[in-house]
Amino acid sequence: MAWYNDANKFYKDLKIMKKILSIVGARPQFIKSAPLSKEIRKHFTEILVHTGQHYDQNMSPIFFEELSIAEPDYNLEIGSGGHGEQTGKMLIELEKVLIKEKPHMVLVYGDTNSTAAGALAAAKLHIPVAHVEAGLRSYNRTMPEEINRVLADHLSELLICPTETAVRNLKKEGITKGVYNAGDVMYDALIVNRKVAENKSKILETMNLRPKTYLFATIHRAENTDDKGNLKNIIEAFRQSKEIIVFPAHPRTQKMLKEYNLKLSSNLKIIEPVGYLDSLQLQTNSKKVLTDSGGVQKEAYILKVPCITLREETEWVETVDDGWNVLVGADKKKILRAIADLNPEDKQHTYFGTGNSASRITKILVDYFKVMSLSNHE
């Protein structure tokens, strides 16, 4: 047992002995993996698998470049498709990789189809799963993201939560073992990259924008893009606001705008999806953010930019509780009222940690394997 008292030797041998296979596939997962992957690789062998769920240049490769993420060991190139088709293809291909690599743990992030497929494929092969960003709940089962996150949580050995609210959500479902509040790893990424964005991003100059003269918008969730009435109401509210609105449009959103033949006004500046650094710079310098993205809500809060959420509910209830986020759905009147009147002055809290979540998560992983190794040697 004395061998394990030498922490440095234990960490060194752990890197040789233990293999963690990390699965990413979409923009928020690239951002979360950037700081955590760097920490994991100090103590483990990491195999990085990109499912290819996001594959457009502005939705995938640019994030690996800007965030200095290691090249994926596998790119499954799954691409788009219906939920069943996309998830099914991922399961087939991920199972092949897992059987070949034989990792000691599979790490999944967030709430995408890549998350659900990764957790399910690993669980079927009896490989422990660690879920980063566990415990989030909107309590809206019509959202595919809610199904994905609930499935991943109930299959996971380690449930790594970003907030105390997430810990409480899991307790309500009877999940208390292997649950940790490690803070939000996206906060780590934002702290590191906010200054980088300020120095490197040229998006304001390119678009001839002055700080605090425009709003920043993102729309990508099916409840808005696939419902003509909802998308029409949102776009009409944008028009009636008469504010300059910078709108990096997701490929599916662009497709539906054309399909519905919605009238677009000159104050709405629709551009192609942007990389992480440009997105941070646009958010930081906007007057307000309008979004249906969970990650953007949180980024806006941390950047101290008022957020108008184009949904009826949110997983990030802390941002609403503090008065920096308001839920308006696709209600045109509510959107316009929030654009005019939302000016929070409330003090913010450290709900999402202090920017050291990646190291805390890595310690949780190290401690888990240390306990497993000790148990096997008893």
JSON list of N, CA, C and O in Angstrom, two decimals, residues 274-317:
[
{"chain": "A", "resi": 274, "resn": "VAL", "atom": "N", "xyz": [-19.83, 31.99, -36.67]},
{"chain": "A", "resi": 274, "resn": "VAL", "atom": "CA", "xyz": [-18.49, 32.52, -36.37]},
{"chain": "A", "resi": 274, "resn": "VAL", "atom": "C", "xyz": [-17.78, 31.59, -35.38]},
{"chain": "A", "resi": 274, "resn": "VAL", "atom": "O", "xyz": [-18.40, 30.79, -34.68]},
{"chain": "A", "resi": 275, "resn": "GLY", "atom": "N", "xyz": [-16.46, 31.71, -35.33]},
{"chain": "A", "resi": 275, "resn": "GLY", "atom": "CA", "xyz": [-15.66, 30.95, -34.38]},
{"chain": "A", "resi": 275, "resn": "GLY", "atom": "C", "xyz": [-15.85, 31.44, -32.96]},
{"chain": "A", "resi": 275, "resn": "GLY", "atom": "O", "xyz": [-16.54, 32.44, -32.71]},
{"chain": "A", "resi": 276, "resn": "TYR", "atom": "N", "xyz": [-15.20, 30.77, -32.04]},
{"chain": "A", "resi": 276, "resn": "TYR", "atom": "CA", "xyz": [-15.38, 31.08, -30.62]},
{"chain": "A", "resi": 276, "resn": "TYR", "atom": "C", "xyz": [-14.87, 32.47, -30.27]},
{"chain": "A", "resi": 276, "resn": "TYR", "atom": "O", "xyz": [-15.54, 33.23, -29.55]},
{"chain": "A", "resi": 277, "resn": "LEU", "atom": "N", "xyz": [-13.72, 32.85, -30.79]},
{"chain": "A", "resi": 277, "resn": "LEU", "atom": "CA", "xyz": [-13.14, 34.15, -30.44]},
{"chain": "A", "resi": 277, "resn": "LEU", "atom": "C", "xyz": [-14.01, 35.29, -30.97]},
{"chain": "A", "resi": 277, "resn": "LEU", "atom": "O", "xyz": [-14.26, 36.28, -30.27]},
{"chain": "A", "resi": 278, "resn": "ASP", "atom": "N", "xyz": [-14.47, 35.17, -32.22]},
{"chain": "A", "resi": 278, "resn": "ASP", "atom": "CA", "xyz": [-15.36, 36.20, -32.77]},
{"chain": "A", "resi": 278, "resn": "ASP", "atom": "C", "xyz": [-16.68, 36.25, -32.01]},
{"chain": "A", "resi": 278, "resn": "ASP", "atom": "O", "xyz": [-17.23, 37.33, -31.77]},
{"chain": "A", "resi": 279, "resn": "SER", "atom": "N", "xyz": [-17.18, 35.08, -31.62]},
{"chain": "A", "resi": 279, "resn": "SER", "atom": "CA", "xyz": [-18.44, 35.04, -30.86]},
{"chain": "A", "resi": 279, "resn": "SER", "atom": "C", "xyz": [-18.28, 35.75, -29.52]},
{"chain": "A", "resi": 279, "resn": "SER", "atom": "O", "xyz": [-19.14, 36.54, -29.12]},
{"chain": "A", "resi": 280, "resn": "LEU", "atom": "N", "xyz": [-17.18, 35.50, -28.83]},
{"chain": "A", "resi": 280, "resn": "LEU", "atom": "CA", "xyz": [-16.93, 36.17, -27.55]},
{"chain": "A", "resi": 280, "resn": "LEU", "atom": "C", "xyz": [-16.83, 37.67, -27.73]},
{"chain": "A", "resi": 280, "resn": "LEU", "atom": "O", "xyz": [-17.37, 38.44, -26.93]},
{"chain": "A", "resi": 281, "resn": "GLN", "atom": "N", "xyz": [-16.14, 38.09, -28.77]},
{"chain": "A", "resi": 281, "resn": "GLN", "atom": "CA", "xyz": [-15.97, 39.53, -29.00]},
{"chain": "A", "resi": 281, "resn": "GLN", "atom": "C", "xyz": [-17.30, 40.20, -29.33]},
{"chain": "A", "resi": 281, "resn": "GLN", "atom": "O", "xyz": [-17.59, 41.31, -28.85]},
{"chain": "A", "resi": 282, "resn": "LEU", "atom": "N", "xyz": [-18.12, 39.53, -30.12]},
{"chain": "A", "resi": 282, "resn": "LEU", "atom": "CA", "xyz": [-19.43, 40.08, -30.47]},
{"chain": "A", "resi": 282, "resn": "LEU", "atom": "C", "xyz": [-20.34, 40.15, -29.24]},
{"chain": "A", "resi": 282, "resn": "LEU", "atom": "O", "xyz": [-21.05, 41.13, -29.04]},
{"chain": "A", "resi": 283, "resn": "GLN", "atom": "N", "xyz": [-20.30, 39.12, -28.40]},
{"chain": "A", "resi": 283, "resn": "GLN", "atom": "CA", "xyz": [-21.13, 39.13, -27.19]},
{"chain": "A", "resi": 283, "resn": "GLN", "atom": "C", "xyz": [-20.66, 40.19, -26.21]},
{"chain": "A", "resi": 283, "resn": "GLN", "atom": "O", "xyz": [-21.46, 40.95, -25.68]},
{"chain": "A", "resi": 284, "resn": "THR", "atom": "N", "xyz": [-19.36, 40.23, -25.98]},
{"chain": "A", "resi": 284, "resn": "THR", "atom": "CA", "xyz": [-18.79, 41.16, -24.99]},
{"chain": "A", "resi": 284, "resn": "THR", "atom": "C", "xyz": [-19.17, 42.60, -25.29]},
{"chain": "A", "resi": 284, "resn": "THR", "atom": "O", "xyz": [-19.45, 43.38, -24.38]},
{"chain": "A", "resi": 285, "resn": "ASN", "atom": "N", "xyz": [-19.20, 42.94, -26.56]},
{"chain": "A", "resi": 285, "resn": "ASN", "atom": "CA", "xyz": [-19.42, 44.34, -26.97]},
{"chain": "A", "resi": 285, "resn": "ASN", "atom": "C", "xyz": [-20.86, 44.66, -27.36]},
{"chain": "A", "resi": 285, "resn": "ASN", "atom": "O", "xyz": [-21.14, 45.78, -27.79]},
{"chain": "A", "resi": 286, "resn": "SER", "atom": "N", "xyz": [-21.76, 43.69, -27.20]},
{"chain": "A", "resi": 286, "resn": "SER", "atom": "CA", "xyz": [-23.16, 43.94, -27.53]},
{"chain": "A", "resi": 286, "resn": "SER", "atom": "C", "xyz": [-23.89, 44.60, -26.37]},
{"chain": "A", "resi": 286, "resn": "SER", "atom": "O", "xyz": [-23.45, 44.53, -25.21]},
{"chain": "A", "resi": 287, "resn": "LYS", "atom": "N", "xyz": [-25.01, 45.25, -26.68]},
{"chain": "A", "resi": 287, "resn": "LYS", "atom": "CA", "xyz": [-25.85, 45.83, -25.64]},
{"chain": "A", "resi": 287, "resn": "LYS", "atom": "C", "xyz": [-26.62, 44.75, -24.91]},
{"chain": "A", "resi": 287, "resn": "LYS", "atom": "O", "xyz": [-26.77, 44.77, -23.69]},
{"chain": "A", "resi": 288, "resn": "LYS", "atom": "N", "xyz": [-27.13, 43.77, -25.68]},
{"chain": "A", "resi": 288, "resn": "LYS", "atom": "CA", "xyz": [-27.89, 42.66, -25.13]},
{"chain": "A", "resi": 288, "resn": "LYS", "atom": "C", "xyz": [-27.72, 41.46, -26.05]},
{"chain": "A", "resi": 288, "resn": "LYS", "atom": "O", "xyz": [-27.38, 41.61, -27.24]},
{"chain": "A", "resi": 289, "resn": "VAL", "atom": "N", "xyz": [-27.98, 40.29, -25.50]},
{"chain": "A", "resi": 289, "resn": "VAL", "atom": "CA", "xyz": [-27.92, 39.04, -26.26]},
{"chain": "A", "resi": 289, "resn": "VAL", "atom": "C", "xyz": [-29.32, 38.45, -26.34]},
{"chain": "A", "resi": 289, "resn": "VAL", "atom": "O", "xyz": [-30.07, 38.43, -25.36]},
{"chain": "A", "resi": 290, "resn": "LEU", "atom": "N", "xyz": [-29.69, 37.97, -27.55]},
{"chain": "A", "resi": 290, "resn": "LEU", "atom": "CA", "xyz": [-30.94, 37.23, -27.73]},
{"chain": "A", "resi": 290, "resn": "LEU", "atom": "C", "xyz": [-30.58, 35.83, -28.22]},
{"chain": "A", "resi": 290, "resn": "LEU", "atom": "O", "xyz": [-29.88, 35.70, -29.23]},
{"chain": "A", "resi": 291, "resn": "THR", "atom": "N", "xyz": [-31.03, 34.80, -27.52]},
{"chain": "A", "resi": 291, "resn": "THR", "atom": "CA", "xyz": [-30.56, 33.47, -27.88]},
{"chain": "A", "resi": 291, "resn": "THR", "atom": "C", "xyz": [-31.52, 32.38, -27.40]},
{"chain": "A", "resi": 291, "resn": "THR", "atom": "O", "xyz": [-32.32, 32.60, -26.47]},
{"chain": "A", "resi": 292, "resn": "ASP", "atom": "N", "xyz": [-31.43, 31.20, -28.03]},
{"chain": "A", "resi": 292, "resn": "ASP", "atom": "CA", "xyz": [-32.09, 30.01, -27.49]},
{"chain": "A", "resi": 292, "resn": "ASP", "atom": "C", "xyz": [-31.05, 28.96, -27.11]},
{"chain": "A", "resi": 292, "resn": "ASP", "atom": "O", "xyz": [-31.38, 27.81, -26.85]},
{"chain": "A", "resi": 293, "resn": "SER", "atom": "N", "xyz": [-29.79, 29.38, -27.06]},
{"chain": "A", "resi": 293, "resn": "SER", "atom": "CA", "xyz": [-28.68, 28.50, -26.71]},
{"chain": "A", "resi": 293, "resn": "SER", "atom": "C", "xyz": [-28.41, 28.53, -25.21]},
{"chain": "A", "resi": 293, "resn": "SER", "atom": "O", "xyz": [-28.32, 29.61, -24.61]},
{"chain": "A", "resi": 294, "resn": "GLY", "atom": "N", "xyz": [-28.24, 27.35, -24.61]},
{"chain": "A", "resi": 294, "resn": "GLY", "atom": "CA", "xyz": [-27.89, 27.30, -23.19]},
{"chain": "A", "resi": 294, "resn": "GLY", "atom": "C", "xyz": [-26.51, 27.88, -22.94]},
{"chain": "A", "resi": 294, "resn": "GLY", "atom": "O", "xyz": [-26.32, 28.66, -22.00]},
{"chain": "A", "resi": 295, "resn": "GLY", "atom": "N", "xyz": [-25.55, 27.51, -23.78]},
{"chain": "A", "resi": 295, "resn": "GLY", "atom": "CA", "xyz": [-24.19, 27.98, -23.59]},
{"chain": "A", "resi": 295, "resn": "GLY", "atom": "C", "xyz": [-24.05, 29.49, -23.72]},
{"chain": "A", "resi": 295, "resn": "GLY", "atom": "O", "xyz": [-23.32, 30.13, -22.96]},
{"chain": "A", "resi": 296, "resn": "VAL", "atom": "N", "xyz": [-24.76, 30.07, -24.67]},
{"chain": "A", "resi": 296, "resn": "VAL", "atom": "CA", "xyz": [-24.68, 31.52, -24.88]},
{"chain": "A", "resi": 296, "resn": "VAL", "atom": "C", "xyz": [-25.33, 32.28, -23.72]},
{"chain": "A", "resi": 296, "resn": "VAL", "atom": "O", "xyz": [-24.85, 33.34, -23.32]},
{"chain": "A", "resi": 297, "resn": "GLN", "atom": "N", "xyz": [-26.41, 31.72, -23.16]},
{"chain": "A", "resi": 297, "resn": "GLN", "atom": "CA", "xyz": [-27.01, 32.34, -21.96]},
{"chain": "A", "resi": 297, "resn": "GLN", "atom": "C", "xyz": [-25.96, 32.49, -20.86]},
{"chain": "A", "resi": 297, "resn": "GLN", "atom": "O", "xyz": [-25.83, 33.53, -20.22]},
{"chain": "A", "resi": 298, "resn": "LYS", "atom": "N", "xyz": [-25.24, 31.41, -20.65]},
{"chain": "A", "resi": 298, "resn": "LYS", "atom": "CA", "xyz": [-24.23, 31.38, -19.59]},
{"chain": "A", "resi": 298, "resn": "LYS", "atom": "C", "xyz": [-23.07, 32.31, -19.90]},
{"chain": "A", "resi": 298, "resn": "LYS", "atom": "O", "xyz": [-22.57, 33.03, -19.02]},
{"chain": "A", "resi": 299, "resn": "GLU", "atom": "N", "xyz": [-22.62, 32.30, -21.16]},
{"chain": "A", "resi": 299, "resn": "GLU", "atom": "CA", "xyz": [-21.54, 33.20, -21.55]},
{"chain": "A", "resi": 299, "resn": "GLU", "atom": "C", "xyz": [-21.94, 34.65, -21.35]},
{"chain": "A", "resi": 299, "resn": "GLU", "atom": "O", "xyz": [-21.15, 35.46, -20.83]},
{"chain": "A", "resi": 300, "resn": "ALA", "atom": "N", "xyz": [-23.17, 34.99, -21.73]},
{"chain": "A", "resi": 300, "resn": "ALA", "atom": "CA", "xyz": [-23.65, 36.37, -21.56]},
{"chain": "A", "resi": 300, "resn": "ALA", "atom": "C", "xyz": [-23.62, 36.77, -20.09]},
{"chain": "A", "resi": 300, "resn": "ALA", "atom": "O", "xyz": [-23.20, 37.87, -19.73]},
{"chain": "A", "resi": 301, "resn": "TYR", "atom": "N", "xyz": [-24.06, 35.85, -19.23]},
{"chain": "A", "resi": 301, "resn": "TYR", "atom": "CA", "xyz": [-24.07, 36.12, -17.79]},
{"chain": "A", "resi": 301, "resn": "TYR", "atom": "C", "xyz": [-22.67, 36.41, -17.28]},
{"chain": "A", "resi": 301, "resn": "TYR", "atom": "O", "xyz": [-22.43, 37.40, -16.57]},
{"chain": "A", "resi": 302, "resn": "ILE", "atom": "N", "xyz": [-21.73, 35.54, -17.64]},
{"chain": "A", "resi": 302, "resn": "ILE", "atom": "CA", "xyz": [-20.35, 35.70, -17.16]},
{"chain": "A", "resi": 302, "resn": "ILE", "atom": "C", "xyz": [-19.73, 36.98, -17.72]},
{"chain": "A", "resi": 302, "resn": "ILE", "atom": "O", "xyz": [-18.95, 37.66, -17.04]},
{"chain": "A", "resi": 303, "resn": "LEU", "atom": "N", "xyz": [-20.11, 37.34, -18.94]},
{"chain": "A", "resi": 303, "resn": "LEU", "atom": "CA", "xyz": [-19.60, 38.56, -19.57]},
{"chain": "A", "resi": 303, "resn": "LEU", "atom": "C", "xyz": [-20.34, 39.81, -19.10]},
{"chain": "A", "resi": 303, "resn": "LEU", "atom": "O", "xyz": [-20.03, 40.92, -19.53]},
{"chain": "A", "resi": 304, "resn": "LYS", "atom": "N", "xyz": [-21.35, 39.60, -18.24]},
{"chain": "A", "resi": 304, "resn": "LYS", "atom": "CA", "xyz": [-22.18, 40.70, -17.72]},
{"chain": "A", "resi": 304, "resn": "LYS", "atom": "C", "xyz": [-22.90, 41.47, -18.82]},
{"chain": "A", "resi": 304, "resn": "LYS", "atom": "O", "xyz": [-22.94, 42.71, -18.83]},
{"chain": "A", "resi": 305, "resn": "VAL", "atom": "N", "xyz": [-23.48, 40.70, -19.74]},
{"chain": "A", "resi": 305, "resn": "VAL", "atom": "CA", "xyz": [-24.31, 41.26, -20.80]},
{"chain": "A", "resi": 305, "resn": "VAL", "atom": "C", "xyz": [-25.74, 40.74, -20.60]},
{"chain": "A", "resi": 305, "resn": "VAL", "atom": "O", "xyz": [-25.94, 39.53, -20.50]},
{"chain": "A", "resi": 306, "resn": "PRO", "atom": "N", "xyz": [-26.74, 41.62, -20.52]},
{"chain": "A", "resi": 306, "resn": "PRO", "atom": "CA", "xyz": [-28.12, 41.16, -20.33]},
{"chain": "A", "resi": 306, "resn": "PRO", "atom": "C", "xyz": [-28.53, 40.18, -21.44]},
{"chain": "A", "resi": 306, "resn": "PRO", "atom": "O", "xyz": [-28.22, 40.38, -22.61]},
{"chain": "A", "resi": 307, "resn": "CYS", "atom": "N", "xyz": [-29.26, 39.13, -21.04]},
{"chain": "A", "resi": 307, "resn": "CYS", "atom": "CA", "xyz": [-29.63, 38.08, -21.98]},
{"chain": "A", "resi": 307, "resn": "CYS", "atom": "C", "xyz": [-31.14, 37.91, -22.06]},
{"chain": "A", "resi": 307, "resn": "CYS", "atom": "O", "xyz": [-31.83, 37.85, -21.04]},
{"chain": "A", "resi": 308, "resn": "ILE", "atom": "N", "xyz": [-31.64, 37.83, -23.28]},
{"chain": "A", "resi": 308, "resn": "ILE", "atom": "CA", "xyz": [-33.05, 37.58, -23.56]},
{"chain": "A", "resi": 308, "resn": "ILE", "atom": "C", "xyz": [-33.15, 36.20, -24.19]},
{"chain": "A", "resi": 308, "resn": "ILE", "atom": "O", "xyz": [-32.66, 35.98, -25.31]},
{"chain": "A", "resi": 309, "resn": "THR", "atom": "N", "xyz": [-33.74, 35.25, -23.45]},
{"chain": "A", "resi": 309, "resn": "THR", "atom": "CA", "xyz": [-33.75, 33.87, -23.91]},
{"chain": "A", "resi": 309, "resn": "THR", "atom": "C", "xyz": [-35.05, 33.56, -24.63]},
{"chain": "A", "resi": 309, "resn": "THR", "atom": "O", "xyz": [-36.15, 33.70, -24.07]},
{"chain": "A", "resi": 310, "resn": "LEU", "atom": "N", "xyz": [-34.91, 33.11, -25.87]},
{"chain": "A", "resi": 310, "resn": "LEU", "atom": "CA", "xyz": [-36.05, 32.85, -26.75]},
{"chain": "A", "resi": 310, "resn": "LEU", "atom": "C", "xyz": [-36.58, 31.44, -26.52]},
{"chain": "A", "resi": 310, "resn": "LEU", "atom": "O", "xyz": [-36.74, 30.64, -27.45]},
{"chain": "A", "resi": 311, "resn": "ARG", "atom": "N", "xyz": [-36.83, 31.14, -25.25]},
{"chain": "A", "resi": 311, "resn": "ARG", "atom": "CA", "xyz": [-37.38, 29.85, -24.82]},
{"chain": "A", "resi": 311, "resn": "ARG", "atom": "C", "xyz": [-38.30, 30.09, -23.64]},
{"chain": "A", "resi": 311, "resn": "ARG", "atom": "O", "xyz": [-38.26, 31.15, -23.01]},
{"chain": "A", "resi": 312, "resn": "GLU", "atom": "N", "xyz": [-39.12, 29.07, -23.31]},
{"chain": "A", "resi": 312, "resn": "GLU", "atom": "CA", "xyz": [-40.04, 29.18, -22.18]},
{"chain": "A", "resi": 312, "resn": "GLU", "atom": "C", "xyz": [-39.40, 28.72, -20.87]},
{"chain": "A", "resi": 312, "resn": "GLU", "atom": "O", "xyz": [-39.96, 28.94, -19.79]},
{"chain": "A", "resi": 313, "resn": "GLU", "atom": "N", "xyz": [-38.25, 28.01, -20.98]},
{"chain": "A", "resi": 313, "resn": "GLU", "atom": "CA", "xyz": [-37.58, 27.51, -19.79]},
{"chain": "A", "resi": 313, "resn": "GLU", "atom": "C", "xyz": [-36.08, 27.49, -20.05]},
{"chain": "A", "resi": 313, "resn": "GLU", "atom": "O", "xyz": [-35.63, 27.65, -21.18]},
{"chain": "A", "resi": 314, "resn": "THR", "atom": "N", "xyz": [-35.31, 27.32, -18.98]},
{"chain": "A", "resi": 314, "resn": "THR", "atom": "CA", "xyz": [-33.86, 27.26, -19.13]},
{"chain": "A", "resi": 314, "resn": "THR", "atom": "C", "xyz": [-33.27, 26.29, -18.11]},
{"chain": "A", "resi": 314, "resn": "THR", "atom": "O", "xyz": [-33.82, 26.11, -17.01]},
{"chain": "A", "resi": 315, "resn": "GLU", "atom": "N", "xyz": [-32.15, 25.68, -18.47]},
{"chain": "A", "resi": 315, "resn": "GLU", "atom": "CA", "xyz": [-31.40, 24.85, -17.53]},
{"chain": "A", "resi": 315, "resn": "GLU", "atom": "C", "xyz": [-30.59, 25.74, -16.58]},
{"chain": "A", "resi": 315, "resn": "GLU", "atom": "O", "xyz": [-30.23, 25.32, -15.49]},
{"chain": "A", "resi": 316, "resn": "TRP", "atom": "N", "xyz": [-30.29, 26.94, -17.04]},
{"chain": "A", "resi": 316, "resn": "TRP", "atom": "CA", "xyz": [-29.41, 27.84, -16.28]},
{"chain": "A", "resi": 316, "resn": "TRP", "atom": "C", "xyz": [-30.26, 28.82, -15.48]},
{"chain": "A", "resi": 316, "resn": "TRP", "atom": "O", "xyz": [-30.24, 30.03, -15.70]},
{"chain": "A", "resi": 317, "resn": "VAL", "atom": "N", "xyz": [-31.00, 28.27, -14.53]},
{"chain": "A", "resi": 317, "resn": "VAL", "atom": "CA", "xyz": [-31.95, 29.08, -13.75]},
{"chain": "A", "resi": 317, "resn": "VAL", "atom": "C", "xyz": [-31.25, 30.15, -12.92]},
{"chain": "A", "resi": 317, "resn": "VAL", "atom": "O", "xyz": [-31.86, 31.17, -12.58]}
]
